[in-house]
Short mmCIF file of N, CA, C and O in Angstrom, two decimals:
data_model
loop_
_atom_site.label_atom_id
_atom_site.label_comp_id
_atom_site.label_asym_id
_atom_site.label_seq_id
_atom_site.Cartn_x
_atom_site.Cartn_y
_atom_site.Cartn_z
N PHE N 1 43.04 -138.47 153.47
CA PHE N 1 42.32 -137.01 153.80
C PHE N 1 42.39 -136.21 152.83
O PHE N 1 41.59 -135.74 152.15
N CYS N 2 43.89 -135.60 152.58
CA CYS N 2 43.87 -134.54 151.47
C CYS N 2 44.05 -134.88 150.28
O CYS N 2 43.61 -133.70 149.56
N THR N 3 44.06 -136.35 150.04
CA THR N 3 44.09 -136.47 148.66
C THR N 3 42.71 -136.61 147.96
O THR N 3 42.44 -136.23 146.73
N PHE N 4 41.58 -136.36 149.01
CA PHE N 4 40.15 -136.02 148.44
C PHE N 4 39.85 -134.94 148.33
O PHE N 4 38.93 -134.39 147.82
N ILE N 5 40.50 -133.76 148.70
CA ILE N 5 40.28 -132.57 148.28
C ILE N 5 41.10 -131.88 146.75
O ILE N 5 42.13 -132.15 146.73
N ARG N 6 40.39 -131.25 146.15
CA ARG N 6 40.80 -130.85 144.91
C ARG N 6 41.77 -129.69 144.92
O ARG N 6 41.76 -128.95 146.05
N ILE N 7 42.91 -129.78 144.07
CA ILE N 7 43.81 -129.13 143.93
C ILE N 7 43.25 -127.48 143.89
O ILE N 7 43.87 -126.85 144.36
N SER N 8 42.22 -127.43 143.11
CA SER N 8 41.78 -125.73 143.20
C SER N 8 41.43 -125.43 144.46
O SER N 8 41.41 -124.12 144.68
N VAL N 9 40.83 -126.30 145.38
CA VAL N 9 40.55 -125.87 146.88
C VAL N 9 41.86 -125.42 147.39
O VAL N 9 41.72 -124.35 148.21
N TRP N 10 42.70 -126.03 147.43
CA TRP N 10 44.02 -126.06 148.14
C TRP N 10 44.84 -124.93 147.51
O TRP N 10 45.50 -123.68 148.30
N ARG N 11 44.53 -124.52 146.19
CA ARG N 11 45.20 -123.43 145.73
C ARG N 11 44.37 -121.99 146.11
O ARG N 11 45.02 -120.87 146.27
N TYR N 12 43.15 -122.18 146.26
CA TYR N 12 42.18 -121.02 146.52
C TYR N 12 42.66 -120.49 148.27
O TYR N 12 42.60 -119.50 148.47
N TRP N 13 43.17 -121.77 148.79
CA TRP N 13 42.98 -121.32 150.38
C TRP N 13 44.60 -121.11 150.47
O TRP N 13 45.00 -120.92 151.88
N ALA N 14 45.73 -121.25 149.95
CA ALA N 14 47.07 -121.35 150.09
C ALA N 14 47.77 -120.09 150.69
O ALA N 14 47.99 -119.83 151.75
N TYR N 15 47.03 -118.89 150.52
CA TYR N 15 47.53 -117.50 150.86
C TYR N 15 46.78 -117.21 152.27
O TYR N 15 47.44 -116.66 153.05
N PHE N 16 45.72 -117.84 152.46
CA PHE N 16 45.09 -117.74 153.62
C PHE N 16 45.57 -118.65 154.73
O PHE N 16 46.22 -118.34 155.92
N PHE N 17 46.07 -119.72 154.56
CA PHE N 17 46.85 -120.33 155.37
C PHE N 17 48.16 -119.88 156.11
O PHE N 17 48.65 -119.86 156.63
N TYR N 18 49.08 -119.35 154.75
CA TYR N 18 50.23 -118.48 154.90
C TYR N 18 49.94 -117.50 155.94
O TYR N 18 50.92 -117.51 156.76
N PHE N 19 48.91 -116.83 155.55
CA PHE N 19 48.83 -115.30 156.37
C PHE N 19 48.47 -115.97 158.02
O PHE N 19 48.73 -115.24 159.14
N VAL N 20 47.58 -117.04 158.37
CA VAL N 20 47.06 -117.49 159.38
C VAL N 20 48.29 -117.81 160.34
O VAL N 20 48.49 -117.51 161.65
N GLY N 21 49.03 -118.56 159.40
CA GLY N 21 50.41 -119.13 160.32
C GLY N 21 51.29 -118.13 160.34
O GLY N 21 51.89 -117.94 161.64
N CYS N 22 51.28 -117.18 159.75
CA CYS N 22 52.04 -115.87 160.10
C CYS N 22 51.59 -115.11 161.21
O CYS N 22 52.07 -114.98 162.29
N ALA N 23 50.26 -115.05 161.52
CA ALA N 23 49.50 -114.35 162.71
C ALA N 23 49.96 -115.59 163.98
O ALA N 23 50.17 -114.66 164.89
N LEU N 24 49.83 -116.72 163.53
CA LEU N 24 50.04 -117.33 164.69
C LEU N 24 51.42 -117.32 165.42
O LEU N 24 51.81 -117.27 166.64
N LEU N 25 52.46 -117.23 164.51
CA LEU N 25 54.07 -117.17 164.70
C LEU N 25 53.79 -115.64 165.66
O LEU N 25 54.55 -115.60 166.53
N LEU N 26 53.09 -114.83 165.25
CA LEU N 26 53.35 -113.73 165.85
C LEU N 26 52.74 -113.38 167.36
O LEU N 26 53.12 -112.98 168.27
N ALA N 27 51.68 -114.52 167.48
CA ALA N 27 50.63 -114.57 168.72
C ALA N 27 51.69 -115.35 169.55
O ALA N 27 51.32 -115.28 170.66
N VAL N 28 52.62 -116.13 169.11
CA VAL N 28 53.56 -116.80 170.13
C VAL N 28 54.67 -115.59 170.81
O VAL N 28 54.80 -115.81 171.92
N ILE N 29 54.89 -114.63 170.01
CA ILE N 29 55.79 -114.15 170.61
C ILE N 29 55.19 -113.32 171.77
O ILE N 29 55.66 -112.96 172.92
N PHE N 30 53.76 -112.88 171.86
CA PHE N 30 53.02 -112.36 172.81
C PHE N 30 52.44 -113.05 173.78
O PHE N 30 52.19 -112.88 174.74
N PHE N 31 52.07 -114.12 173.35
CA PHE N 31 51.10 -115.14 174.17
C PHE N 31 51.60 -116.59 174.37
O PHE N 31 50.65 -117.26 174.74
N GLY N 32 52.61 -116.77 173.82
CA GLY N 32 53.25 -118.25 173.89
C GLY N 32 53.88 -118.82 175.32
O GLY N 32 54.12 -117.90 176.07
N GLU N 33 53.61 -119.93 175.11
CA GLU N 33 53.66 -120.81 176.53
C GLU N 33 55.65 -121.48 176.44
O GLU N 33 55.67 -121.77 175.27
N VAL N 34 56.44 -121.52 177.39
CA VAL N 34 57.08 -121.89 177.39
C VAL N 34 57.35 -123.75 177.56
O VAL N 34 56.35 -123.87 178.33
N GLY N 35 57.70 -124.29 176.92
CA GLY N 35 57.81 -125.76 176.48
C GLY N 35 59.10 -126.22 175.90
O GLY N 35 59.45 -125.94 175.14
N GLY N 36 59.75 -127.31 176.86
CA GLY N 36 61.06 -127.84 176.38
C GLY N 36 62.09 -126.62 176.45
O GLY N 36 62.90 -126.99 175.70
N GLY N 37 61.87 -125.63 177.12
CA GLY N 37 62.73 -124.77 177.10
C GLY N 37 62.79 -123.66 176.22
O GLY N 37 63.46 -122.65 176.57
N ALA N 38 61.82 -123.34 175.40
CA ALA N 38 61.64 -122.47 174.44
C ALA N 38 60.24 -122.08 174.32
O ALA N 38 59.19 -122.81 174.60
N GLN N 39 60.04 -120.72 174.11
CA GLN N 39 58.61 -120.34 174.07
C GLN N 39 58.03 -120.56 172.58
O GLN N 39 58.52 -119.65 171.59
N ARG N 40 57.25 -121.45 172.42
CA ARG N 40 56.84 -121.77 171.01
C ARG N 40 55.61 -122.62 170.90
O ARG N 40 55.08 -122.80 169.74
N TRP N 41 54.74 -122.50 172.12
CA TRP N 41 53.35 -123.13 172.12
C TRP N 41 52.38 -122.32 172.39
O TRP N 41 52.63 -121.20 173.14
N LEU N 42 51.23 -122.23 171.85
CA LEU N 42 49.83 -121.55 171.64
C LEU N 42 49.07 -122.38 173.03
O LEU N 42 48.64 -123.44 172.03
N ASN N 43 48.54 -121.73 173.65
CA ASN N 43 47.67 -122.80 174.45
C ASN N 43 46.02 -121.73 174.59
O ASN N 43 46.18 -120.64 174.87
N LEU N 44 45.40 -122.80 173.77
CA LEU N 44 44.08 -122.19 173.29
C LEU N 44 43.00 -122.91 174.47
O LEU N 44 41.74 -122.50 174.00
N GLY N 45 43.48 -123.34 175.64
CA GLY N 45 42.51 -123.64 176.80
C GLY N 45 42.53 -125.26 176.47
O GLY N 45 42.64 -125.99 177.47
N PHE N 46 41.74 -125.64 175.29
CA PHE N 46 41.32 -126.78 175.29
C PHE N 46 42.39 -127.88 174.08
O PHE N 46 42.55 -128.91 174.13
N LEU N 47 43.24 -127.20 173.72
CA LEU N 47 44.30 -127.54 172.70
C LEU N 47 45.74 -126.70 172.70
O LEU N 47 45.42 -125.48 172.89
N ARG N 48 46.44 -126.94 172.94
CA ARG N 48 47.82 -126.44 172.76
C ARG N 48 48.56 -126.81 171.23
O ARG N 48 48.54 -127.98 170.67
N ILE N 49 49.19 -125.68 170.76
CA ILE N 49 49.60 -126.00 169.38
C ILE N 49 50.93 -125.41 169.30
O ILE N 49 51.12 -124.53 170.01
N GLN N 50 51.64 -125.88 168.10
CA GLN N 50 52.53 -125.37 167.68
C GLN N 50 52.91 -124.72 166.30
O GLN N 50 52.57 -125.29 165.46
N PRO N 51 52.66 -123.17 166.30
CA PRO N 51 52.18 -122.72 165.34
C PRO N 51 53.28 -123.15 164.06
O PRO N 51 52.99 -122.90 162.73
N SER N 52 54.55 -123.22 164.17
CA SER N 52 55.68 -123.53 163.42
C SER N 52 55.08 -124.54 162.30
O SER N 52 55.73 -124.95 161.31
N GLU N 53 54.59 -125.86 163.23
CA GLU N 53 54.08 -126.83 162.29
C GLU N 53 53.12 -126.58 161.33
O GLU N 53 53.12 -127.20 160.03
N LEU N 54 52.24 -125.62 161.81
CA LEU N 54 51.51 -125.22 160.63
C LEU N 54 51.52 -124.27 159.75
O LEU N 54 51.18 -124.16 158.34
N MET N 55 52.84 -123.54 159.98
CA MET N 55 53.38 -122.83 159.01
C MET N 55 53.89 -123.52 157.95
O MET N 55 54.27 -122.81 156.96
N LYS N 56 54.47 -124.80 158.28
CA LYS N 56 55.22 -125.48 157.07
C LYS N 56 54.29 -125.70 156.00
O LYS N 56 54.87 -125.50 155.03
N ILE N 57 53.10 -125.85 156.55
CA ILE N 57 52.15 -126.17 155.50
C ILE N 57 51.82 -124.95 154.52
O ILE N 57 51.64 -125.01 153.51
N GLY N 58 51.71 -124.19 155.54
CA GLY N 58 51.16 -122.77 154.74
C GLY N 58 52.41 -122.47 153.89
O GLY N 58 52.11 -121.72 152.93
N ILE N 59 53.70 -122.39 153.96
CA ILE N 59 54.59 -121.97 152.90
C ILE N 59 54.90 -122.75 151.76
O ILE N 59 54.89 -122.38 150.75
N ILE N 60 54.74 -124.14 152.21
CA ILE N 60 54.63 -124.74 150.98
C ILE N 60 53.30 -124.53 150.05
O ILE N 60 53.47 -124.61 148.49
N LEU N 61 52.10 -124.21 150.67
CA LEU N 61 50.90 -124.26 149.80
C LEU N 61 51.17 -123.00 149.08
O LEU N 61 50.81 -122.72 147.79
N ALA N 62 51.65 -121.61 149.65
CA ALA N 62 51.69 -120.00 149.18
C ALA N 62 52.93 -120.31 148.09
O ALA N 62 52.84 -119.66 147.19
N LEU N 63 54.17 -121.11 148.29
CA LEU N 63 54.86 -121.02 147.54
C LEU N 63 54.55 -121.65 145.96
O LEU N 63 54.80 -121.52 145.09
N SER N 64 53.79 -122.97 146.22
CA SER N 64 53.35 -123.64 145.04
C SER N 64 52.56 -122.67 144.12
O SER N 64 52.64 -123.05 142.86
N ARG N 65 51.50 -122.12 145.09
CA ARG N 65 50.70 -121.45 144.47
C ARG N 65 51.35 -120.33 143.79
O ARG N 65 51.18 -119.82 142.24
N MET N 66 52.33 -119.42 144.21
CA MET N 66 53.39 -118.58 143.72
C MET N 66 53.89 -118.92 142.49
O MET N 66 53.93 -118.26 141.57
N LEU N 67 54.64 -120.25 142.59
CA LEU N 67 55.38 -120.49 141.45
C LEU N 67 54.80 -121.08 140.30
O LEU N 67 54.88 -120.99 138.95
N SER N 68 53.57 -121.51 140.63
CA SER N 68 52.47 -122.06 139.56
C SER N 68 51.89 -121.06 138.72
O SER N 68 51.51 -121.25 137.41
N ALA N 69 51.64 -119.93 139.32
CA ALA N 69 51.19 -118.62 138.62
C ALA N 69 52.17 -117.78 137.73
O ALA N 69 51.83 -117.14 137.03
N ASN N 70 53.55 -118.31 137.93
CA ASN N 70 54.56 -117.40 137.33
C ASN N 70 54.80 -117.80 136.21
O ASN N 70 54.93 -119.20 135.95
N ASN N 71 54.18 -117.11 134.88
CA ASN N 71 54.47 -117.43 133.76
C ASN N 71 55.84 -117.11 133.07
O ASN N 71 55.89 -118.02 131.78
N LYS N 72 56.83 -117.15 133.64
CA LYS N 72 58.37 -116.97 133.48
C LYS N 72 58.99 -117.85 133.63
O LYS N 72 59.80 -118.43 133.08
N ILE N 73 58.29 -119.14 134.30
CA ILE N 73 59.20 -120.89 134.28
C ILE N 73 59.07 -120.97 132.81
O ILE N 73 58.14 -121.47 132.48
N LYS N 74 60.49 -121.59 132.72
CA LYS N 74 60.30 -122.17 131.59
C LYS N 74 60.31 -123.81 131.44
O LYS N 74 60.77 -124.09 132.49
N GLU N 75 60.13 -124.47 130.49
CA GLU N 75 60.37 -126.01 130.59
C GLU N 75 61.55 -126.56 130.51
O GLU N 75 62.49 -125.88 129.81
N ILE N 76 62.25 -127.23 131.77
CA ILE N 76 63.43 -127.67 131.29
C ILE N 76 63.72 -128.50 130.53
O ILE N 76 63.12 -129.54 130.34
N SER N 77 64.67 -128.45 129.45
CA SER N 77 65.05 -129.42 128.48
C SER N 77 66.06 -129.95 128.64
O SER N 77 67.19 -129.31 129.72
N PRO N 78 66.35 -131.20 128.18
CA PRO N 78 67.73 -132.15 128.69
C PRO N 78 68.90 -131.48 128.09
O PRO N 78 68.78 -131.06 127.14
N ILE N 79 69.83 -131.76 128.68
CA ILE N 79 71.17 -131.14 128.36
C ILE N 79 71.86 -132.16 127.57
O ILE N 79 72.02 -133.29 128.02
N THR N 80 72.29 -131.68 126.24
CA THR N 80 72.63 -132.80 125.35
C THR N 80 74.38 -132.05 125.04
O THR N 80 74.15 -130.79 124.95
N PRO N 81 75.13 -132.92 124.42
CA PRO N 81 76.42 -132.55 123.91
C PRO N 81 76.33 -131.61 122.97
O PRO N 81 77.35 -130.66 122.86
N ASN N 82 75.40 -131.80 122.18
CA ASN N 82 75.51 -130.94 120.83
C ASN N 82 75.05 -129.34 121.26
O ASN N 82 74.85 -128.66 120.19
N ARG N 83 74.63 -129.27 122.14
CA ARG N 83 73.93 -128.08 122.52
C ARG N 83 74.77 -126.77 123.02
O ARG N 83 73.99 -126.00 123.48
N ASN N 84 75.92 -126.83 122.99
CA ASN N 84 76.75 -126.23 123.50
C ASN N 84 77.22 -124.82 122.82
O ASN N 84 77.70 -125.12 121.61
N PRO N 85 76.89 -123.72 123.03
CA PRO N 85 77.10 -122.68 121.97
C PRO N 85 78.42 -122.27 121.64
O PRO N 85 78.38 -121.61 120.73
N ASN N 86 79.37 -122.33 122.80
CA ASN N 86 80.56 -122.39 122.16
C ASN N 86 81.35 -123.18 121.06
O ASN N 86 82.24 -122.77 120.69
N LYS N 87 80.85 -124.12 120.94
CA LYS N 87 81.37 -125.18 119.52
C LYS N 87 80.87 -124.93 118.45
O LYS N 87 79.60 -124.61 118.39
N SER N 88 81.50 -124.94 117.48
CA SER N 88 81.05 -124.65 116.22
C SER N 88 80.59 -125.99 115.59
O SER N 88 81.27 -127.15 116.11
N THR N 89 79.69 -126.07 114.75
CA THR N 89 79.07 -127.42 114.37
C THR N 89 79.64 -127.37 112.98
O THR N 89 79.45 -126.54 112.29
N GLU N 90 80.12 -128.26 112.47
CA GLU N 90 80.99 -128.73 111.17
C GLU N 90 79.85 -129.66 110.39
O GLU N 90 79.57 -130.84 111.07
#
């Protein structure tokens, strides 16, 4: 399913997913239910969700957008034995 969505759509919604995930994690503090000995579930009446699982996707999308927008990332060149600046070339 996710492969049919254009990358530009994921890039556009990346920060939205991240901030919604943060809001859901904060909601767990106040409205969360205990499940398995820990308070980590949100009960929406018809559905129980674990916001940490949604946040995993949000973090991946937000970090990938941030890193792809950073123009300071240089292309990694292969390391060769002749590229050592401490050795003198004769």
